[in-house]
PDB file of C-alpha atoms in Angstrom:
ATOM      1  CA  MET A   1     -11.615  32.744   4.805  1.00 61.00           C
ATOM      2  CA  ARG A   2      -8.302  34.398   5.683  1.00 62.00           C
ATOM      3  CA  SER A   3      -8.300  32.761   9.111  1.00 64.00           C
ATOM      4  CA  LEU A   4      -8.909  29.369   7.505  1.00 60.00           C
ATOM      5  CA  ILE A   5      -6.030  29.855   5.070  1.00 60.00           C
ATOM      6  CA  PHE A   6      -3.785  30.983   7.938  1.00 54.00           C
ATOM      7  CA  PHE A   7      -4.722  27.884   9.934  1.00 57.00           C
ATOM      8  CA  LEU A   8      -4.014  25.577   7.012  1.00 59.00           C
ATOM      9  CA  LEU A   9      -0.670  27.231   6.283  1.00 57.00           C
ATOM     10  CA  LEU A  10       0.267  26.958   9.950  1.00 56.00           C
ATOM     11  CA  PHE A  11      -0.758  23.307   9.937  1.00 53.00           C
ATOM     12  CA  CYS A  12       1.334  22.670   6.814  1.00 54.00           C
ATOM     13  CA  SER A  13       4.325  24.291   8.503  1.00 53.00           C
ATOM     14  CA  LEU A  14       3.943  22.126  11.604  1.00 50.00           C
ATOM     15  CA  PHE A  15       3.506  19.044   9.445  1.00 48.00           C
ATOM     16  CA  ALA A  16       6.659  19.846   7.472  1.00 47.00           C
ATOM     17  CA  ARG A  17       8.663  20.275  10.670  1.00 49.00           C
ATOM     18  CA  ALA A  18       7.311  17.007  12.028  1.00 49.00           C
ATOM     19  CA  GLN A  19       8.292  15.153   8.884  1.00 46.00           C
ATOM     20  CA  SER A  20      11.779  16.636   8.821  1.00 45.00           C
ATOM     21  CA  ALA A  21      12.203  15.435  12.391  1.00 45.00           C
ATOM     22  CA  GLY A  22      11.023  11.949  11.471  1.00 46.00           C
ATOM     23  CA  LEU A  23       7.666  12.338  13.205  1.00 49.00           C
ATOM     24  CA  THR A  24       4.088  12.040  12.012  1.00 50.00           C
ATOM     25  CA  LEU A  25       0.906  13.811  13.065  1.00 52.00           C
ATOM     26  CA  PHE A  26      -1.420  10.876  12.382  1.00 60.00           C
ATOM     27  CA  THR A  27      -0.520   7.361  13.472  1.00 75.00           C
ATOM     28  CA  ASN A  28      -2.304   4.040  13.556  1.00 85.00           C
ATOM     29  CA  PHE A  29       0.029   1.437  15.026  1.00 93.00           C
ATOM     30  CA  LYS A  30      -0.866  -2.254  14.960  1.00 94.00           C
ATOM     31  CA  ASP A  31       0.985  -5.387  16.008  1.00 96.00           C
ATOM     32  CA  GLY A  32       3.383  -6.545  13.334  1.00 97.00           C
ATOM     33  CA  TYR A  33       6.927  -7.443  12.427  1.00 98.00           C
ATOM     34  CA  TYR A  34       9.509  -6.994   9.706  1.00 98.00           C
ATOM     35  CA  TYR A  35      12.533  -8.853   8.380  1.00 97.00           C
ATOM     36  CA  ASP A  36      15.743  -6.863   8.122  1.00 96.00           C
ATOM     37  CA  LEU A  37      18.259  -7.290   5.306  1.00 94.00           C
ATOM     38  CA  GLU A  38      19.986 -10.114   7.194  1.00 95.00           C
ATOM     39  CA  GLY A  39      16.737 -12.016   7.632  1.00 95.00           C
ATOM     40  CA  HIS A  40      16.222 -11.249  11.317  1.00 97.00           C
ATOM     41  CA  LYS A  41      12.588 -10.974  12.438  1.00 98.00           C
ATOM     42  CA  ILE A  42      11.901  -7.789  14.421  1.00 98.00           C
ATOM     43  CA  THR A  43       8.583  -7.734  16.284  1.00 98.00           C
ATOM     44  CA  GLY A  44       6.767  -4.630  17.475  1.00 97.00           C
ATOM     45  CA  LYS A  45       4.118  -2.199  16.280  1.00 96.00           C
ATOM     46  CA  ILE A  46       3.872  -0.847  12.741  1.00 96.00           C
ATOM     47  CA  ASP A  47       2.000   2.028  11.134  1.00 93.00           C
ATOM     48  CA  LYS A  48       1.706   1.192   7.444  1.00 85.00           C
ATOM     49  CA  ALA A  49      -0.151   4.403   6.513  1.00 72.00           C
ATOM     50  CA  GLY A  50       3.171   5.895   5.433  1.00 55.00           C
ATOM     51  CA  SER A  51       3.800   3.118   2.950  1.00 52.00           C
ATOM     52  CA  GLY A  52       2.986   5.766   0.384  1.00 49.00           C
ATOM     53  CA  LYS A  53       5.606   8.498  -0.084  1.00 49.00           C
ATOM     54  CA  VAL A  54       6.705  11.160   2.355  1.00 48.00           C
ATOM     55  CA  VAL A  55       5.126  14.409   1.180  1.00 47.00           C
ATOM     56  CA  LEU A  56       8.329  16.433   1.292  1.00 46.00           C
ATOM     57  CA  THR A  57      11.090  13.953   0.424  1.00 48.00           C
ATOM     58  CA  PHE A  58       8.978  11.649  -1.763  1.00 50.00           C
ATOM     59  CA  LYS A  59      10.527   8.572  -0.167  1.00 66.00           C
ATOM     60  CA  TYR A  60       8.518   5.527   0.841  1.00 78.00           C
ATOM     61  CA  TYR A  61       8.496   4.569   4.513  1.00 87.00           C
ATOM     62  CA  ILE A  62       6.661   2.864   7.367  1.00 91.00           C
ATOM     63  CA  LEU A  63       6.750   3.706  11.067  1.00 93.00           C
ATOM     64  CA  PHE A  64       7.916   1.195  13.673  1.00 96.00           C
ATOM     65  CA  LYS A  65       8.262   1.051  17.432  1.00 96.00           C
ATOM     66  CA  GLU A  66       9.157  -1.891  19.660  1.00 96.00           C
ATOM     67  CA  ASN A  67       6.302  -1.199  22.080  1.00 94.00           C
ATOM     68  CA  ASP A  68       3.783   1.519  22.954  1.00 92.00           C
ATOM     69  CA  ALA A  69       6.331   3.510  24.961  1.00 93.00           C
ATOM     70  CA  ALA A  70       9.265   3.092  22.565  1.00 94.00           C
ATOM     71  CA  GLU A  71      10.702   5.661  20.184  1.00 95.00           C
ATOM     72  CA  ILE A  72       9.139   5.802  16.722  1.00 94.00           C
ATOM     73  CA  LYS A  73      11.484   4.896  13.870  1.00 93.00           C
ATOM     74  CA  ARG A  74      11.008   5.537  10.178  1.00 93.00           C
ATOM     75  CA  ILE A  75      11.889   2.538   8.021  1.00 93.00           C
ATOM     76  CA  THR A  76      12.392   2.825   4.264  1.00 91.00           C
ATOM     77  CA  PRO A  77      12.295  -0.030   1.705  1.00 90.00           C
ATOM     78  CA  ASP A  78      16.085  -0.177   1.385  1.00 91.00           C
ATOM     79  CA  MET A  79      16.307  -1.117   5.089  1.00 94.00           C
ATOM     80  CA  ILE A  80      14.148  -4.269   5.121  1.00 95.00           C
ATOM     81  CA  LYS A  81      13.025  -7.268   3.061  1.00 94.00           C
ATOM     82  CA  SER A  82       9.361  -7.398   4.048  1.00 95.00           C
ATOM     83  CA  PHE A  83       6.885  -6.606   6.790  1.00 96.00           C
ATOM     84  CA  VAL A  84       3.563  -7.858   8.138  1.00 97.00           C
ATOM     85  CA  VAL A  85       0.995  -5.800  10.026  1.00 94.00           C
ATOM     86  CA  GLY A  86      -2.291  -7.327  11.084  1.00 90.00           C
ATOM     87  CA  THR A  87      -3.427  -9.590   8.248  1.00 90.00           C
ATOM     88  CA  ASP A  88      -1.585  -7.587   5.579  1.00 94.00           C
ATOM     89  CA  SER A  89       1.752  -8.698   4.148  1.00 95.00           C
ATOM     90  CA  PHE A  90       4.126  -6.404   2.233  1.00 94.00           C
ATOM     91  CA  ILE A  91       7.316  -7.191   0.364  1.00 94.00           C
ATOM     92  CA  VAL A  92       9.989  -4.851  -0.994  1.00 92.00           C
ATOM     93  CA  SER A  93      10.982  -4.396  -4.630  1.00 89.00           C
ATOM     94  CA  HIS A  94      14.587  -3.530  -5.384  1.00 81.00           C
ATOM     95  CA  ASP A  95      14.279  -1.405  -8.512  1.00 79.00           C
ATOM     96  CA  LYS A  96      15.421   2.198  -8.968  1.00 81.00           C
ATOM     97  CA  ASP A  97      12.524   3.408  -6.831  1.00 79.00           C
ATOM     98  CA  PRO A  98      11.997   0.695  -4.163  1.00 84.00           C
ATOM     99  CA  LYS A  99       8.428   0.316  -2.959  1.00 86.00           C
ATOM    100  CA  PHE A 100       6.376  -1.709  -0.507  1.00 90.00           C
ATOM    101  CA  HIS A 101       4.152  -4.105  -2.462  1.00 93.00           C
ATOM    102  CA  LYS A 102       1.117  -5.510  -0.688  1.00 94.00           C
ATOM    103  CA  VAL A 103       0.728  -9.231  -1.352  1.00 97.00           C
ATOM    104  CA  LEU A 104      -2.915  -9.815  -2.306  1.00 97.00           C
ATOM    105  CA  ILE A 105      -2.522 -13.398  -3.534  1.00 97.00           C
ATOM    106  CA  ASP A 106       0.408 -15.456  -2.277  1.00 95.00           C
ATOM    107  CA  GLY A 107       0.745 -18.318  -4.742  1.00 94.00           C
ATOM    108  CA  PRO A 108       3.334 -19.489  -7.301  1.00 95.00           C
ATOM    109  CA  THR A 109       2.363 -16.394  -9.293  1.00 97.00           C
ATOM    110  CA  LYS A 110       1.636 -13.630  -6.818  1.00 97.00           C
ATOM    111  CA  LEU A 111      -0.656 -10.640  -7.154  1.00 98.00           C
ATOM    112  CA  TYR A 112       0.661  -7.354  -5.788  1.00 97.00           C
ATOM    113  CA  GLU A 113      -0.843  -3.977  -5.091  1.00 94.00           C
ATOM    114  CA  VAL A 114       1.326  -0.894  -4.835  1.00 86.00           C
ATOM    115  CA  LEU A 115       0.317   2.382  -3.205  1.00 65.00           C
ATOM    116  CA  THR A 116       0.398   5.212  -5.702  1.00 58.00           C
ATOM    117  CA  PHE A 117       1.465   8.834  -5.657  1.00 49.00           C
ATOM    118  CA  ALA A 118      -0.595  11.305  -7.645  1.00 45.00           C
ATOM    119  CA  LYS A 119      -0.808  14.986  -8.467  1.00 40.00           C
ATOM    120  CA  SER A 120      -3.778  17.101  -7.467  1.00 39.00           C
ATOM    121  CA  ASP A 121      -4.655  20.605  -8.658  1.00 39.00           C
ATOM    122  CA  GLY A 122      -3.234  22.033  -5.450  1.00 40.00           C
ATOM    123  CA  GLY A 123       0.065  20.203  -5.578  1.00 37.00           C
ATOM    124  CA  SER A 124       1.091  16.745  -4.506  1.00 35.00           C
ATOM    125  CA  MET A 125      -1.098  14.270  -2.700  1.00 37.00           C
ATOM    126  CA  MET A 126      -0.276  11.135  -0.770  1.00 37.00           C
ATOM    127  CA  ARG A 127      -2.876   8.439  -1.355  1.00 38.00           C
ATOM    128  CA  PRO A 128      -2.251   5.131   0.377  1.00 39.00           C
ATOM    129  CA  VAL A 129      -5.063   2.600   0.311  1.00 37.00           C
ATOM    130  CA  GLY A 130      -6.707   2.632   3.702  1.00 36.00           C
ATOM    131  CA  GLY A 131      -8.710   4.848   5.994  1.00 35.00           C
ATOM    132  CA  ASN A 132      -6.306   7.231   7.724  1.00 35.00           C
ATOM    133  CA  MET A 133      -6.051  10.987   7.347  1.00 32.00           C
ATOM    134  CA  MET A 134      -3.024  12.482   5.607  1.00 35.00           C
ATOM    135  CA  LEU A 135      -2.065  16.042   4.856  1.00 33.00           C
ATOM    136  CA  THR A 136      -1.575  16.962   1.223  1.00 32.00           C
ATOM    137  CA  ALA A 137       1.275  19.137   0.056  1.00 33.00           C
ATOM    138  CA  GLY A 138      -1.410  21.321  -1.473  1.00 32.00           C
ATOM    139  CA  VAL A 139      -3.637  23.166   1.001  1.00 31.00           C
ATOM    140  CA  GLY A 140      -6.157  20.989   2.777  1.00 32.00           C
ATOM    141  CA  LEU A 141      -6.781  17.562   4.268  1.00 32.00           C
ATOM    142  CA  ALA A 142      -7.764  14.470   2.314  1.00 31.00           C
ATOM    143  CA  MET A 143      -9.341  11.260   3.482  1.00 30.00           C
ATOM    144  CA  VAL A 144      -6.999   8.578   2.272  1.00 32.00           C
ATOM    145  CA  GLY A 145      -8.774   6.147  -0.004  1.00 33.00           C
ATOM    146  CA  ALA A 146     -11.116   8.790  -1.385  1.00 34.00           C
ATOM    147  CA  ASN A 147     -10.586   9.451  -5.069  1.00 36.00           C
ATOM    148  CA  LEU A 148      -9.644  13.102  -4.659  1.00 34.00           C
ATOM    149  CA  ALA A 149      -6.511  13.292  -6.776  1.00 40.00           C
ATOM    150  CA  LYS A 150      -6.619  13.337 -10.535  1.00 43.00           C
ATOM    151  CA  GLY A 151      -4.783  10.323 -11.929  1.00 44.00           C
ATOM    152  CA  SER A 152      -4.562   8.579  -8.566  1.00 48.00           C
ATOM    153  CA  GLU A 153      -4.947   4.836  -8.842  1.00 67.00           C
ATOM    154  CA  VAL A 154      -3.973   1.508  -7.392  1.00 84.00           C
ATOM    155  CA  ILE A 155      -1.410  -0.308  -9.516  1.00 91.00           C
ATOM    156  CA  TYR A 156      -1.630  -4.095  -9.635  1.00 96.00           C
ATOM    157  CA  SER A 157       1.145  -6.366 -10.820  1.00 96.00           C
ATOM    158  CA  TYR A 158       1.831 -10.092 -10.911  1.00 97.00           C
ATOM    159  CA  GLY A 159       4.918 -12.284 -10.852  1.00 96.00           C
ATOM    160  CA  THR A 160       6.976 -14.792  -8.897  1.00 95.00           C
ATOM    161  CA  ASP A 161       8.483 -12.065  -6.716  1.00 92.00           C
ATOM    162  CA  PRO A 162       8.483  -8.239  -6.560  1.00 89.00           C
ATOM    163  CA  ASP A 163      11.621  -8.026  -8.701  1.00 90.00           C
ATOM    164  CA  HIS A 164      10.145 -10.211 -11.451  1.00 93.00           C
ATOM    165  CA  ARG A 165       6.666  -8.865 -11.984  1.00 94.00           C
ATOM    166  CA  THR A 166       4.542  -7.380 -14.747  1.00 96.00           C
ATOM    167  CA  ASP A 167       2.119  -4.503 -14.347  1.00 95.00           C
ATOM    168  CA  LEU A 168      -1.436  -5.676 -14.832  1.00 97.00           C
ATOM    169  CA  LYS A 169      -3.074  -3.909 -17.769  1.00 96.00           C
ATOM    170  CA  ARG A 170      -6.144  -4.426 -19.900  1.00 96.00           C
ATOM    171  CA  LYS A 171      -4.195  -6.301 -22.595  1.00 97.00           C
ATOM    172  CA  ASN A 172      -2.685  -8.859 -20.200  1.00 97.00           C
ATOM    173  CA  PHE A 173      -5.502  -9.026 -17.649  1.00 98.00           C
ATOM    174  CA  ILE A 174      -6.770 -12.476 -18.667  1.00 98.00           C
ATOM    175  CA  GLU A 175      -3.277 -13.969 -18.780  1.00 98.00           C
ATOM    176  CA  GLY A 176      -2.121 -12.386 -15.513  1.00 98.00           C
ATOM    177  CA  MET A 177      -5.207 -13.125 -13.435  1.00 98.00           C
ATOM    178  CA  SER A 178      -5.479 -16.657 -14.836  1.00 98.00           C
ATOM    179  CA  LEU A 179      -1.977 -17.293 -13.512  1.00 98.00           C
ATOM    180  CA  THR A 180      -2.519 -15.743 -10.088  1.00 98.00           C
ATOM    181  CA  MET A 181      -5.868 -17.522  -9.596  1.00 98.00           C
ATOM    182  CA  SER A 182      -4.906 -20.802 -11.275  1.00 97.00           C
ATOM    183  CA  ASP A 183      -5.854 -22.750  -8.131  1.00 96.00           C
ATOM    184  CA  GLU A 184      -9.508 -21.810  -8.726  1.00 96.00           C
ATOM    185  CA  PRO A 185     -10.344 -23.130 -12.250  1.00 96.00           C
ATOM    186  CA  GLU A 186     -13.983 -22.012 -12.181  1.00 96.00           C
ATOM    187  CA  LEU A 187     -12.931 -18.457 -11.420  1.00 97.00           C
ATOM    188  CA  VAL A 188     -10.334 -18.614 -14.196  1.00 98.00           C
ATOM    189  CA  GLU A 189     -13.100 -19.563 -16.648  1.00 98.00           C
ATOM    190  CA  GLN A 190     -15.083 -16.516 -15.542  1.00 97.00           C
ATOM    191  CA  ILE A 191     -12.012 -14.364 -16.155  1.00 98.00           C
ATOM    192  CA  LYS A 192     -11.586 -15.824 -19.630  1.00 98.00           C
ATOM    193  CA  ASP A 193     -15.247 -15.397 -20.590  1.00 97.00           C
ATOM    194  CA  LYS A 194     -15.024 -11.778 -19.359  1.00 96.00           C
ATOM    195  CA  THR A 195     -17.471 -12.154 -16.505  1.00 96.00           C
ATOM    196  CA  PHE A 196     -14.768 -10.257 -14.639  1.00 97.00           C
ATOM    197  CA  ARG A 197     -12.841  -7.411 -16.242  1.00 96.00           C
ATOM    198  CA  ILE A 198      -9.926  -5.279 -15.100  1.00 96.00           C
ATOM    199  CA  THR A 199     -12.345  -2.556 -14.005  1.00 94.00           C
ATOM    200  CA  GLU A 200     -13.760  -5.023 -11.471  1.00 95.00           C
ATOM    201  CA  MET A 201     -10.519  -5.982  -9.739  1.00 96.00           C
ATOM    202  CA  ASP A 202     -11.850  -5.230  -6.253  1.00 94.00           C
ATOM    203  CA  VAL A 203     -14.844  -7.508  -6.806  1.00 96.00           C
ATOM    204  CA  LEU A 204     -12.734 -10.280  -8.345  1.00 97.00           C
ATOM    205  CA  ILE A 205     -10.191 -10.257  -5.519  1.00 97.00           C
ATOM    206  CA  ASN A 206     -12.968 -10.228  -2.940  1.00 97.00           C
ATOM    207  CA  VAL A 207     -14.655 -13.242  -4.570  1.00 97.00           C
ATOM    208  CA  TYR A 208     -11.342 -15.124  -4.683  1.00 97.00           C
ATOM    209  CA  GLN A 209     -10.580 -14.413  -1.036  1.00 95.00           C
ATOM    210  CA  ARG A 210     -14.087 -15.444   0.040  1.00 96.00           C
ATOM    211  CA  ILE A 211     -13.701 -18.743  -1.821  1.00 95.00           C
ATOM    212  CA  LYS A 212     -10.349 -19.395  -0.108  1.00 94.00           C
ATOM    213  CA  SER A 213     -11.794 -18.512   3.299  1.00 92.00           C
ATOM    214  CA  ARG A 214     -14.748 -20.847   2.755  1.00 92.00           C
ATOM    215  CA  ARG A 215     -12.415 -23.694   1.797  1.00 89.00           C
ATOM    216  CA  LYS A 216     -10.423 -23.185   5.001  1.00 87.00           C
ATOM    217  CA  GLU A 217     -13.604 -23.269   7.073  1.00 88.00           C
ATOM    218  CA  LEU A 218     -14.648 -26.570   5.495  1.00 86.00           C
ATOM    219  CA  LYS A 219     -11.340 -28.294   6.281  1.00 78.00           C
TER     220      LYS A 219
END
């Protein structure tokens, strides 16, 4: 037991040093690009796993490199307008605590998902949505995406842009989702008759995306 604790403490120390140096111990780079504040498109490889908060500084970031051999750079929300990696699109909010908002539905009224930061019994935990491994500030490793932190959740919001959005809650679920999915009237009716509820967001979004994909295939 003592050897395990020693190993974990040593690992935490190495992780802290890596973060302070702008490095990361777990990376998953994919082809992508971002737009800087002047609107220039920068293409390269992006690791979005860090689009949660840095464990030590509690600042949101992503990792970027121009190619496989290039130096890794940490990019925070105040440095860019948006980024795309794989099939996922993220846009930046400009509030007091800027975040990367994943665009789930890109219509006149958009649906966003933001990665959350939660507290666990052992300290702080980073919980981005995805499948990478991250080190918690408490002792131990957590599989990202597993519901291991008390109070951890995915926060949905809707609006015309990330600076004009409303958090999606039980009381405004029908209104918000009817707006974001207004291009699919039959689905809107199912939202209104409570076939779908806020506790079934994953299912609802999946159904919507499957309908859109099927329509594209039929064109």
